[in-house]
Amino acid sequence: MSIYAPDKVWWKPIDREEKIWFVLAIIWMLVSFFFMPLWHVIGKQNQSDESYRVTTDQYAELAGKFRDKYVVKDEKGEEVTINGVAVVHPPPGGDAYIVARMWSWQPILELEKGKTYRVHISSVDLQHGFSLYPLNINFMAIPGQDYVITMTPTSSGEFSILCNEYCGLGHHTMVGKMIVKD
Amino acid sequence: MSEQKFRTCTITGLKVHGPAESLIKANIITAVIFIAIGGIAALLVALTRWPAVHLLPAHWFYRILTAHGLDMLIVWIIFFEIGALYLGGAVLLNARLAAPRVGWLAYILMLGGAVLTNIMVLSGTSDVLFTSYPPLMAHPLYYLGIILFAVGALIGVLLFFATLYKARKEGVYTHASFPLVTFGFIAAGMIAIYTLVHGAGIFIPTLLWSMGLMNMNPSAYRLVFWALGHSTQQINVAAMISVWYLLGTLTVGMKPINEKLCRTAFVLYILIISVASEHHLLVDPVFSNAHKIWNTGYIVHLAVLGSMIHALAVPAGIEVALRKKGYTNGLFEWLKKAPWGNPGFSAMAFSIFIFGFLAGISGVVFGSEAVNITAHNTWRITGHFHATVVGGTTLAFMGVTYYILPIVFNRQIIAKNWASLQPWLFGIGLILLSGGMMSAGVYGVPRRHWDIVSFGGSPFAFTWDPTVYMWMTVMGIGALTAVAGGVLYVWITLGTAWKGKPVA
Ligand code: HEM
Ligand SMILES: [Cu+2]
Ligand SMILES: [Cu+2]
């Protein structure tokens, strides 16, 4: 029994039931394993493989230049903002930068449906969690790493970005927006 | 070695070494006191996350959540495990504990560390949650407390190995192989050693960083932290499965069907699991996809194979034992006639069920590389690990307490009827809690979040799919049920230890 000394010789052959179970488990695990690389071929949503080391200052500078260049302006030439956050329209096929900081996501990206973008995500202070609602897509925003996610919006509308990594006492107020136009 | 120091247990015939007995008692009682503290925190946290109640203000929510994570995941579980290791090393082998004084040193370090960390958290200087991801910084004494606790635990584990060595050397235990339960504890102990070394590897630099003495790379921290944080979970799994084998023997007289397979499964845990920790980093920058797939694919699945082996061996062993008692009608008479009123048995059964179906399956799914994008940091994860470490490990530990009380404390359980009910309340509560969390998480409900209704007044607030609120309510009802089960457990354990009638 399990709490007493085992038989003198316990290295005994495995019986049929356990063998069948064992083989089934191995087969199931092989399937589940091979699906991971396979999903990169047949799946529509996958991990990004691209990230770079940056300092938080470098990242803030890159993102600032991007914002100033592509910020949306109205007829009077004034910057368009929603709740005080600038709306930026990156060039299709180009780079777009999102900055996470306590406690906002900036700017608001305005993307076009069906076009592909290289969206950069990083933080300039603590660790944050990029979580896109209602799609439920989640990536980490870590200071010191520029995470480049290639994405092609397939539906239009307004999306929310919430923070799902604890980032201090205002963590729950950290909500942002992303817009996809037809 | 004086013979008087031993007492013979009238239930199992095991010889219980006096100093070992005192140390096991101290560690188990301390564990139970911390599950009580962590349980109060659990109630407060759950009632805050339940939108209909929303109890605590924001800063207290994060503070109490920090305490809940630490006191439960670290303090309760590890104190109990150290007690269980002394049980598996000394009592099960009829041996003496190698060096009781060292055991008390370990105990004092752990207790001191736990108290220090709790003080730092509750004083409001360390609202960092138990992961304390830099650059978020706690008070240096917070990290010091954790280091003291880990050093104490490491000493306790080494004492367990010293005890095995002495039992051999002094000719007390002569069989070539240790009993299966002790073997499982050895696996847990070996994992504990390299885990705690990683703990030092991350918390000592973090302490220095918090004192302004060095820099800290947030990505590197995550890697080493999870080598500690996830591998500890594997100590829990190995210890929990050993406890299943222990409870199976004590409750229905189960025998492992094939020792070779069971032991191989434990060896797989020792070899594989440290790399599995990287599934916490699946949506981090830095690592390549190939690396992530290799790590969570090939490697982790070998550890899963270990679990699959136990997943058949344990229930099958129980079935065989019950059929031998004559419950042979049809497919399921053995299950119907099982001793469901024995809290040791029902706790084990719930633990096996919750761990196997809710925790194991969700873990393998969320830990695969692509799926993790939709699970990371949502409540799917919180639901998953309440199934593993609460429904699985904690419930198994609760069950074995009903045997430790008579064997080690030499006391009869008070309030037997309440004790029979206890695992049912805790188990059913846990299924609702963890099911509610995982289901809400499917919609993206974040973990560790004070206000998913109005986002603390953020102008960008949005409204969730209404189904989310239903699942949050299921979570809340489950939390209340589980807390009721937890209250019973604490009351029965402390009450029995204090006032229970002697066994013989
Ligand atoms: C009656 C029992 C319990 C209830 C009702 C409960 C409830 C909760 C709730 C509501 C959360 C907060 C989730 C969030 O905001 O994201 C939580 C977090 C957590 N719980 Fe429990 N819990 C219980 C027992 C336990 C036990 C026994 C353990 C460990 C052994 C545990 C470990 C944790 C951990 C590690 C966290 C995560 C903390 C963090 O995200 O920093 N819980 N629990
Ligand atoms: Cu944040
Ligand atoms: Cu946050």
XYZ file of C-alpha atoms and ligand atoms in Angstrom:
731
model
C 0.000 0.000 0.000
C 1.055 3.539 -0.661
C 2.047 4.375 2.893
C 3.900 1.163 3.620
C 6.991 -0.290 2.020
C 6.280 -1.537 -1.516
C 6.754 -5.154 -2.635
C 10.360 -6.286 -2.899
C 10.139 -6.107 -6.668
C 7.736 -3.447 -7.865
C 9.141 -2.964 -11.366
C 6.351 -5.027 -12.915
C 4.859 -4.997 -16.391
C 2.021 -2.556 -16.970
C -1.357 -4.138 -17.574
C -3.561 -3.631 -20.568
C -5.903 -0.916 -19.281
C -3.103 1.312 -18.196
C -1.246 0.741 -21.445
C -4.260 1.781 -23.515
C -4.728 4.894 -21.407
C -1.052 5.770 -21.660
C -1.011 5.432 -25.437
C -4.200 7.487 -25.789
C -2.683 10.199 -23.616
C 0.424 10.310 -25.778
C -1.610 10.533 -28.961
C -3.749 13.316 -27.557
C -0.684 15.234 -26.486
C 0.964 14.871 -29.867
C -2.167 16.270 -31.526
C -2.287 19.152 -29.104
C 1.404 19.806 -29.600
C 1.369 19.781 -33.388
C -1.574 22.138 -33.416
C 0.577 24.907 -32.013
C 2.910 25.278 -35.018
C 0.099 24.273 -37.363
C -2.018 27.152 -36.090
C 0.617 29.535 -37.426
C -0.262 28.208 -40.898
C -4.020 27.750 -40.731
C -5.010 30.079 -37.877
C -6.030 33.690 -38.304
C -4.733 35.051 -35.005
C -1.249 34.338 -33.841
C 1.543 35.591 -31.686
C 3.876 38.215 -32.981
C 7.516 37.276 -33.317
C 8.873 40.784 -33.340
C 10.153 42.826 -30.433
C 13.019 45.217 -29.778
C 14.876 46.536 -26.792
C 14.306 50.238 -26.276
C 14.665 52.630 -23.411
C 11.456 54.238 -22.214
C 12.780 57.613 -23.397
C 13.486 56.310 -26.888
C 10.028 54.797 -27.080
C 8.341 57.993 -25.892
C 10.250 59.930 -28.537
C 9.333 57.542 -31.374
C 5.698 57.585 -30.330
C 5.682 61.375 -30.020
C 7.041 61.828 -33.549
C 4.449 59.391 -34.884
C 1.650 61.209 -33.108
C 2.684 64.669 -34.337
C 2.992 63.468 -37.905
C -0.323 61.647 -38.240
C -2.632 63.337 -35.743
C -6.092 63.988 -37.243
C -7.007 67.689 -37.698
C -10.412 69.268 -38.290
C -11.228 71.963 -40.912
C -9.871 74.690 -38.658
C -6.577 72.852 -38.420
C -7.111 71.896 -34.792
C -6.238 68.497 -33.429
C -9.170 66.142 -32.977
C -9.381 64.677 -29.497
C -11.802 62.408 -27.644
C -11.900 62.991 -23.879
C -8.624 64.840 -24.276
C -6.821 62.029 -26.095
C -5.603 62.738 -29.638
C -6.939 60.721 -32.561
C -4.188 59.579 -34.901
C -4.616 58.095 -38.365
C -1.551 56.042 -39.291
C -0.750 55.298 -42.938
C -2.069 51.883 -44.041
C 0.796 49.447 -44.220
C 2.850 51.599 -41.866
C 3.805 51.748 -38.219
C 1.593 52.909 -35.393
C 2.608 53.476 -31.775
C 0.572 52.977 -28.602
C 1.984 54.269 -25.348
C 0.915 52.755 -22.054
C 1.449 54.913 -18.996
C -0.211 55.299 -15.618
C -3.167 55.407 -16.347
C -3.962 55.900 -20.017
C -3.521 54.403 -23.463
C -2.422 57.050 -25.962
C -3.232 57.995 -28.639
C -6.516 56.755 -30.100
C -5.612 54.937 -33.300
C -7.976 55.300 -36.212
C -7.382 52.341 -38.525
C -8.976 51.306 -41.811
C -10.732 48.006 -42.159
C -8.845 45.454 -44.236
C -5.545 47.360 -44.140
C -2.501 45.991 -42.376
C -0.583 47.878 -39.684
C 2.449 47.320 -37.543
C 1.165 48.333 -34.144
C 3.885 48.971 -31.559
C 2.993 48.499 -27.903
C 5.153 49.459 -24.960
C 5.063 51.156 -21.604
C 6.970 54.200 -20.423
C 6.576 53.470 -16.719
C 5.226 50.272 -15.079
C 4.127 47.011 -16.634
C 0.656 47.211 -18.191
C -1.623 44.741 -19.916
C -3.050 45.535 -23.345
C -6.522 43.990 -23.581
C -8.782 44.737 -26.540
C -12.506 44.561 -25.878
C -14.795 43.005 -27.138
C -12.348 40.828 -29.063
C -10.488 39.693 -25.954
C -6.976 39.920 -27.359
C -4.257 40.319 -24.741
C -0.570 41.273 -24.844
C 1.879 42.557 -22.271
C 3.161 46.134 -22.423
C 6.528 46.017 -20.681
C 8.872 48.964 -20.250
C 12.089 48.402 -22.170
C 10.551 46.241 -24.893
C 8.886 47.474 -28.064
C 6.357 44.771 -28.981
C 5.362 44.921 -32.656
C 2.042 43.313 -33.522
C 1.067 43.089 -37.143
C -2.684 43.408 -37.372
C -5.381 43.696 -40.003
C -8.758 44.801 -38.611
C -11.535 42.671 -40.076
C -14.471 44.524 -38.567
C -15.184 48.195 -38.118
C -16.421 50.100 -35.094
C -15.109 51.267 -31.765
C -13.013 49.066 -29.551
C -11.919 49.565 -25.977
C -8.453 48.962 -24.594
C -8.324 48.134 -20.920
C -5.363 47.475 -18.717
C -5.269 43.998 -17.276
C -1.951 44.066 -15.479
C -2.014 45.704 -12.063
C -0.223 49.048 -12.394
C -0.865 50.905 -9.185
C -3.906 52.259 -7.428
C -5.439 53.808 -10.569
C -5.126 50.587 -12.565
C -8.896 50.153 -13.050
C -9.226 53.644 -14.588
C -6.812 52.813 -17.390
C -9.101 52.535 -20.399
C -8.446 53.641 -23.972
C -9.998 53.386 -27.380
C -9.289 52.218 -30.881
C -11.400 53.069 -33.924
C -11.708 51.088 -37.149
C -13.322 52.822 -40.127
C -14.917 51.112 -43.109
C 17.731 7.615 20.323
C 15.557 7.008 23.344
C 12.509 4.819 22.915
C 10.335 6.903 25.244
C 10.209 9.651 22.688
C 7.937 7.479 20.535
C 4.199 6.956 20.853
C 2.409 4.232 18.900
C -0.601 5.413 16.947
C -3.581 3.208 17.756
C -5.179 3.680 14.327
C -2.302 3.027 11.964
C 0.222 1.309 14.218
C 2.765 3.923 13.151
C 5.343 5.057 15.652
C 5.213 8.806 16.166
C 8.379 10.560 17.249
C 7.657 13.181 19.939
C 9.742 16.081 18.596
C 8.456 15.369 15.084
C 4.942 15.466 16.466
C 5.441 18.904 18.033
C 6.895 20.312 14.843
C 4.156 18.888 12.655
C 1.579 20.354 15.028
C 3.205 23.790 14.976
C 3.450 23.896 11.192
C -0.093 22.664 10.594
C -1.690 24.987 13.161
C 0.206 27.956 11.753
C -0.934 26.979 8.270
C -4.541 26.892 9.459
C -4.248 30.303 11.103
C -2.976 31.723 7.833
C -5.748 30.121 5.792
C -8.114 31.851 8.196
C -6.474 35.226 7.553
C -6.304 34.556 3.827
C -9.928 33.427 3.952
C -11.126 36.682 5.502
C -9.213 38.420 2.718
C -10.847 36.093 0.165
C -14.296 37.055 1.377
C -13.518 40.778 1.208
C -11.954 40.496 -2.235
C -14.759 38.365 -3.660
C -17.405 40.713 -2.272
C -15.619 43.625 -3.896
C -15.352 42.001 -7.293
C -18.995 40.975 -7.204
C -20.481 44.084 -8.858
C -23.726 43.810 -6.892
C -21.803 44.315 -3.619
C -18.556 46.165 -4.480
C -17.496 46.286 -0.857
C -14.015 47.746 -0.389
C -12.579 51.056 -1.613
C -9.961 50.694 -4.366
C -6.746 50.937 -2.367
C -8.001 48.480 0.251
C -9.038 46.085 -2.484
C -5.533 45.932 -3.948
C -3.983 45.761 -0.482
C -6.196 42.916 0.697
C -5.747 41.115 -2.625
C -1.986 41.286 -2.108
C -2.463 39.742 1.333
C -4.840 37.076 0.003
C -2.403 35.929 -2.690
C 0.553 35.800 -0.295
C -1.145 34.270 2.730
C -2.889 31.577 0.714
C -0.582 30.677 -2.123
C 2.607 30.956 -0.125
C 2.085 30.912 3.625
C -0.820 28.473 4.082
C 0.311 26.028 1.437
C 3.993 25.933 2.312
C 3.498 25.702 6.089
C 1.173 22.780 5.482
C 3.629 21.172 3.092
C 6.490 21.400 5.556
C 4.253 19.715 8.130
C 3.350 17.045 5.575
C 7.006 16.457 4.688
C 7.868 15.799 8.331
C 4.914 13.410 8.407
C 6.056 11.595 5.258
C 9.691 11.543 6.347
C 9.453 10.654 10.026
C 6.016 9.253 10.878
C 5.436 7.103 7.797
C 8.882 5.548 8.182
C 8.532 5.091 11.976
C 11.695 7.147 12.165
C 12.880 10.094 14.201
C 13.137 13.606 12.814
C 16.839 14.151 12.151
C 17.376 17.474 13.909
C 14.320 18.967 15.623
C 16.198 22.143 16.591
C 16.837 22.874 12.940
C 13.143 22.314 12.356
C 12.326 24.986 14.910
C 14.799 27.350 13.278
C 13.042 26.804 9.952
C 9.705 27.380 11.630
C 10.770 30.638 13.247
C 12.267 31.983 10.015
C 9.104 31.162 8.099
C 6.809 32.619 10.710
C 8.928 35.745 11.088
C 9.047 36.234 7.335
C 5.312 35.734 6.939
C 4.483 38.161 9.729
C 6.914 40.787 8.444
C 5.525 40.614 4.909
C 1.960 40.852 6.183
C 2.799 43.885 8.280
C 4.390 45.585 5.293
C 1.369 44.862 3.122
C -1.264 45.927 5.631
C 0.618 49.092 6.546
C 0.089 50.240 2.972
C 3.729 50.492 1.968
C 3.662 47.529 -0.407
C 0.588 47.476 -2.627
C 2.306 45.404 -5.288
C 0.253 42.170 -5.428
C 2.159 38.960 -4.829
C 3.896 39.133 -8.227
C 5.545 42.505 -7.374
C 6.477 43.168 -11.012
C 9.147 45.875 -11.244
C 9.349 48.799 -11.714
C 6.456 48.629 -9.241
C 8.297 48.754 -5.935
C 7.500 47.579 -2.434
C 9.199 48.479 0.837
C 12.535 46.605 1.158
C 11.255 44.831 4.283
C 8.498 43.267 2.191
C 11.101 41.480 0.063
C 13.131 40.660 3.158
C 10.110 38.954 4.691
C 9.689 36.776 1.626
C 13.388 35.895 1.623
C 13.258 34.875 5.302
C 10.216 32.731 4.631
C 11.871 31.042 1.642
C 15.096 30.367 3.533
C 13.093 28.840 6.374
C 11.180 26.646 3.951
C 14.410 25.554 2.296
C 15.831 24.506 5.659
C 12.633 22.564 6.379
C 12.921 20.679 3.101
C 16.567 19.866 3.745
C 15.608 18.558 7.167
C 13.135 16.218 5.488
C 15.929 14.791 3.338
C 18.211 14.517 6.359
C 15.468 12.553 8.112
C 15.245 10.069 5.252
C 19.001 9.710 5.263
C 19.088 9.031 9.014
C 16.231 6.527 8.793
C 18.345 4.619 6.307
C 21.609 4.982 8.090
C 20.283 4.044 11.498
C 18.627 0.964 10.045
C 15.081 2.081 10.904
C 13.900 1.838 7.326
C 15.561 -1.023 5.497
C 13.520 -1.627 2.355
C 15.298 -0.615 -0.850
C 12.469 1.734 -1.900
C 10.532 4.257 0.120
C 6.724 3.975 0.299
C 4.966 5.605 -2.638
C 3.647 8.500 -0.553
C 7.122 9.264 0.763
C 8.445 8.932 -2.782
C 5.912 11.536 -3.930
C 6.985 13.822 -1.101
C 10.594 13.322 -2.198
C 9.584 14.546 -5.652
C 7.869 17.543 -4.066
C 10.941 18.194 -1.933
C 13.319 18.068 -4.872
C 11.179 20.460 -6.851
C 11.012 22.656 -3.760
C 14.774 22.909 -3.561
C 15.338 24.215 -7.044
C 12.265 26.373 -6.805
C 13.391 28.051 -3.609
C 16.822 28.604 -5.100
C 15.122 30.498 -7.917
C 13.277 32.402 -5.213
C 16.565 33.585 -3.781
C 17.730 34.265 -7.339
C 14.935 36.750 -7.855
C 14.130 38.239 -4.453
C 17.690 38.999 -3.352
C 18.374 41.171 -6.437
C 14.926 42.727 -6.033
C 15.677 43.600 -2.425
C 18.943 45.245 -3.512
C 17.110 47.078 -6.273
C 14.504 48.394 -3.828
C 17.366 49.736 -1.714
C 18.744 51.550 -4.761
C 21.780 49.311 -5.066
C 21.217 47.825 -8.508
C 19.109 47.970 -11.673
C 16.298 45.628 -12.550
C 15.167 44.518 -15.986
C 11.375 43.999 -15.916
C 11.417 41.227 -18.554
C 14.215 39.339 -16.838
C 12.362 39.632 -13.545
C 9.312 37.999 -15.093
C 11.364 35.067 -16.330
C 13.062 34.298 -13.027
C 10.042 35.158 -10.905
C 7.937 32.555 -12.680
C 10.666 29.975 -12.347
C 9.844 30.414 -8.676
C 6.133 31.128 -9.003
C 5.203 28.320 -11.328
C 7.517 25.653 -9.997
C 6.009 26.144 -6.544
C 2.765 25.059 -8.123
C 4.444 21.838 -9.079
C 5.454 21.267 -5.465
C 1.768 21.650 -4.738
C 0.760 19.171 -7.410
C 3.297 16.563 -6.318
C 2.323 17.021 -2.671
C -1.372 16.899 -3.520
C -1.046 13.669 -5.475
C 0.974 12.110 -2.664
C -1.855 13.107 -0.349
C -4.350 11.431 -2.711
C -2.386 8.198 -2.412
C -2.236 8.675 1.345
C -5.962 9.360 1.671
C -6.792 6.542 -0.739
C -4.970 4.142 1.557
C -6.416 5.514 4.775
C -10.023 5.821 3.593
C -10.602 2.745 1.426
C -7.391 0.733 1.571
C -6.337 1.562 -1.971
C -3.188 0.100 -3.496
C -1.396 1.630 -6.483
C -2.143 -0.524 -9.516
C 1.338 -0.272 -10.867
C 4.055 1.232 -8.704
C 6.417 1.533 -11.645
C 4.086 3.816 -13.568
C 3.159 5.970 -10.559
C 6.771 6.500 -9.644
C 7.759 7.276 -13.227
C 5.065 9.923 -13.306
C 6.617 11.639 -10.270
C 10.021 11.526 -11.954
C 8.544 13.281 -15.005
C 7.448 16.118 -12.725
C 10.913 16.522 -11.279
C 12.576 16.610 -14.672
C 10.215 18.698 -16.696
C 8.274 21.159 -14.734
C 10.764 23.929 -14.140
C 10.670 24.900 -17.794
C 6.888 24.925 -17.797
C 6.972 28.203 -15.933
C 7.421 30.019 -19.204
C 3.754 29.620 -20.043
C 3.317 32.765 -17.938
C 5.262 34.621 -20.620
C 3.339 33.496 -23.690
C 2.193 36.988 -24.615
C 5.370 38.721 -23.512
C 7.715 40.332 -25.978
C 11.324 39.026 -25.995
C 10.762 35.313 -26.710
C 10.345 33.917 -30.214
C 7.347 31.862 -31.242
C 9.519 28.811 -31.823
C 10.795 29.078 -28.285
C 7.298 29.477 -26.879
C 6.002 26.484 -28.805
C 8.924 24.293 -27.871
C 8.535 25.221 -24.263
C 4.794 24.885 -23.902
C 4.507 22.061 -26.402
C 6.993 19.274 -26.188
C 8.233 20.032 -22.767
C 5.075 20.759 -20.888
C 3.229 17.884 -22.434
C 5.718 15.515 -20.873
C 4.709 16.822 -17.462
C 1.072 16.563 -18.456
C 1.782 12.931 -19.256
C 2.779 12.487 -15.621
C -0.565 13.900 -14.560
C -2.422 11.705 -17.033
C -0.813 8.655 -15.447
C -2.017 9.641 -11.979
C -5.401 10.587 -13.454
C -6.024 6.927 -14.192
C -3.984 5.337 -11.423
C -5.670 7.075 -8.502
C -9.365 6.647 -9.394
C -8.685 3.133 -10.695
C -6.916 2.222 -7.467
C -9.908 3.493 -5.493
C -12.331 1.541 -7.678
C -10.365 -1.684 -7.282
C -10.218 -1.242 -3.513
C -13.962 -0.637 -3.251
C -14.804 -3.554 -5.537
C -12.718 -5.771 -3.268
C -15.044 -4.742 -0.468
C -17.830 -6.380 -2.459
C -19.369 -3.443 -4.302
C -19.303 -5.194 -7.633
C -22.812 -4.675 -9.046
C -22.907 -2.826 -12.351
C -20.434 -0.206 -13.383
C -20.897 2.252 -10.571
C -22.023 0.505 -7.372
C -18.537 1.085 -5.965
C -18.917 4.807 -6.511
C -22.379 4.966 -4.925
C -21.343 2.952 -1.900
C -18.090 4.833 -1.375
C -17.706 6.426 2.086
C -19.049 9.830 1.055
C -19.683 10.799 4.657
C -16.009 10.450 5.531
C -14.551 13.932 5.036
C -11.182 12.429 4.128
C -12.796 10.550 1.277
C -15.125 13.276 0.013
C -12.327 15.852 0.119
C -10.128 13.536 -1.909
C -12.919 12.824 -4.404
C -13.717 16.512 -4.919
C -10.048 17.299 -5.166
C -9.513 14.671 -7.864
C -12.573 15.801 -9.769
C -11.861 19.543 -9.616
C -8.179 19.141 -10.312
C -8.703 16.739 -13.185
C -11.598 18.304 -14.990
C -11.596 22.003 -14.185
C -7.956 22.676 -13.483
C -6.016 20.235 -15.610
C -7.973 20.636 -18.799
C -8.217 24.423 -18.548
C -4.504 24.601 -17.812
C -3.507 22.647 -20.884
C -5.845 24.713 -23.045
C -4.886 28.170 -21.719
C -1.236 27.191 -21.756
C -1.153 26.502 -25.461
C 0.571 29.165 -27.398
C -2.237 30.652 -29.516
C -5.104 30.240 -27.034
C -3.181 32.143 -24.413
C -3.813 35.371 -26.349
C -7.446 35.129 -25.253
C -6.717 34.029 -21.708
C -3.725 35.945 -20.409
C -4.541 38.099 -17.373
C -8.253 37.572 -17.761
C -10.350 35.873 -15.131
C -9.938 32.627 -17.067
C -6.573 32.375 -15.361
C -7.857 33.162 -11.890
C -10.575 30.550 -12.393
C -7.991 28.029 -13.554
C -5.696 28.390 -10.573
C -8.468 28.400 -8.013
C -9.301 24.990 -9.432
C -5.695 23.799 -9.144
C -4.429 25.198 -5.912
C -7.691 25.600 -4.036
C -10.041 22.913 -5.366
C -7.104 20.543 -5.847
C -4.332 21.113 -3.338
C -6.132 22.988 -0.562
C -9.064 20.592 -0.525
C -6.757 17.559 -0.459
C -4.868 19.117 2.444
C -8.154 19.746 4.242
C -9.044 16.090 3.782
C -5.761 14.803 5.145
C -6.111 17.108 8.156
C -8.941 14.850 9.348
C -6.319 12.091 9.613
C -3.444 14.198 10.879
C -5.593 15.280 13.835
C -6.018 11.741 15.221
C -2.625 10.381 14.118
C -0.369 13.265 15.080
C -2.445 15.348 17.474
C -3.919 12.210 19.047
C -7.368 13.828 19.169
C -10.816 12.812 18.000
C -12.510 15.158 15.554
C -15.094 17.367 17.223
C -18.398 17.937 15.401
C -18.173 14.910 13.101
C -21.337 15.824 11.199
C -20.094 19.281 10.348
C -16.806 17.710 9.304
C -18.686 15.441 6.868
C -20.357 18.472 5.340
C -17.207 20.586 5.120
C -15.580 19.202 1.932
C -18.935 19.283 0.153
C -19.470 22.964 0.890
C -15.917 23.876 -0.018
C -15.887 21.687 -3.126
C -19.222 22.842 -4.534
C -18.394 26.450 -3.698
C -15.113 26.090 -5.503
C -16.718 24.647 -8.623
C -19.065 27.651 -8.791
C -16.314 30.146 -7.969
C -13.895 28.822 -10.478
C -16.521 28.127 -13.143
C -17.915 31.646 -12.729
C -14.469 33.178 -13.018
C -13.466 31.187 -16.085
C -16.761 31.914 -17.844
C -16.581 35.652 -17.166
C -12.980 35.520 -18.341
C -14.100 34.231 -21.728
C -15.527 37.707 -22.335
C -12.241 39.295 -21.344
C -13.081 40.279 -17.759
C -9.676 41.204 -16.349
C -8.190 39.774 -13.172
C -7.056 42.093 -10.349
C -9.493 44.849 -11.279
C -11.441 46.955 -8.817
C -14.240 48.232 -11.009
C -15.354 46.676 -14.271
C -18.647 48.576 -14.134
C -17.623 52.229 -14.299
C -13.810 51.938 -14.382
C -13.436 54.362 -11.526
C -15.230 57.012 -13.566
C -13.000 56.813 -16.649
C -14.548 58.724 -19.588
C -13.752 55.727 -21.805
C -15.840 53.340 -19.673
C -17.810 50.783 -21.688
C -20.445 48.189 -20.878
C -19.914 44.458 -20.950
C -21.962 41.766 -22.513
C -24.718 41.305 -19.871
C -23.867 37.594 -19.509
C -20.765 38.736 -17.673
C -22.829 39.908 -14.695
C -24.532 36.543 -14.454
C -21.170 34.789 -14.234
C -19.938 37.293 -11.668
C -22.965 36.401 -9.558
C -22.192 32.690 -9.894
C -18.687 33.542 -8.722
C -20.073 35.472 -5.731
C -22.395 32.670 -4.647
C -19.572 30.181 -5.033
C -17.296 32.390 -2.958
C -19.822 32.572 -0.109
C -20.306 28.797 -0.179
C -16.572 28.108 -0.224
C -15.942 30.578 2.570
C -18.596 28.784 4.662
C -16.693 25.540 4.050
C -13.460 27.290 4.973
C -14.911 28.581 8.249
C -15.992 25.044 9.165
C -12.510 23.745 8.394
C -10.746 26.318 10.546
C -13.193 25.859 13.407
C -13.044 22.044 13.356
C -9.249 21.904 13.055
C -8.456 24.443 15.738
C -11.275 23.193 17.962
C -10.089 19.591 17.693
C -6.467 20.481 18.302
C -7.476 22.450 21.359
C -10.358 20.554 22.901
C -10.796 17.239 21.057
C -10.930 14.068 23.187
C -7.740 11.976 23.125
C -7.902 9.058 20.697
C -6.987 6.362 23.178
C -12.904 30.525 -0.007
C -11.911 30.477 -0.764
C -11.460 31.524 -1.762
C -12.138 32.519 -2.410
C -13.618 32.868 -2.291
C -11.191 33.212 -3.244
C -11.507 34.302 -4.055
C -10.586 35.019 -4.782
C -10.886 36.191 -5.545
C -12.270 36.805 -5.719
C -9.725 36.636 -6.080
C -9.537 37.923 -6.847
C -9.402 37.803 -8.255
C -9.094 39.091 -8.944
O -9.455 40.193 -8.540
O -8.489 38.954 -9.970
C -8.689 35.734 -5.686
C -7.359 35.838 -6.067
C -6.389 34.897 -5.738
N -6.559 33.782 -4.940
Fe -8.255 33.229 -4.015
N -9.968 32.634 -3.110
C -10.089 31.603 -2.205
C -9.098 30.769 -1.761
C -7.797 30.781 -2.228
C -6.763 29.845 -1.817
C -6.955 28.711 -0.804
C -5.659 30.173 -2.523
C -4.296 29.539 -2.541
C -3.991 28.433 -2.011
C -5.976 31.325 -3.347
C -5.091 31.964 -4.190
C -5.343 33.124 -4.869
C -4.375 33.831 -5.654
C -2.916 33.429 -5.851
C -5.033 34.941 -6.197
C -4.428 35.961 -7.140
C -4.012 37.182 -6.489
C -3.510 38.147 -7.515
O -4.033 38.204 -8.641
O -2.563 38.848 -7.172
N -7.282 31.670 -3.148
N -9.227 34.756 -4.876
Cu -1.913 49.844 -16.711
Cu -3.138 48.266 -15.024
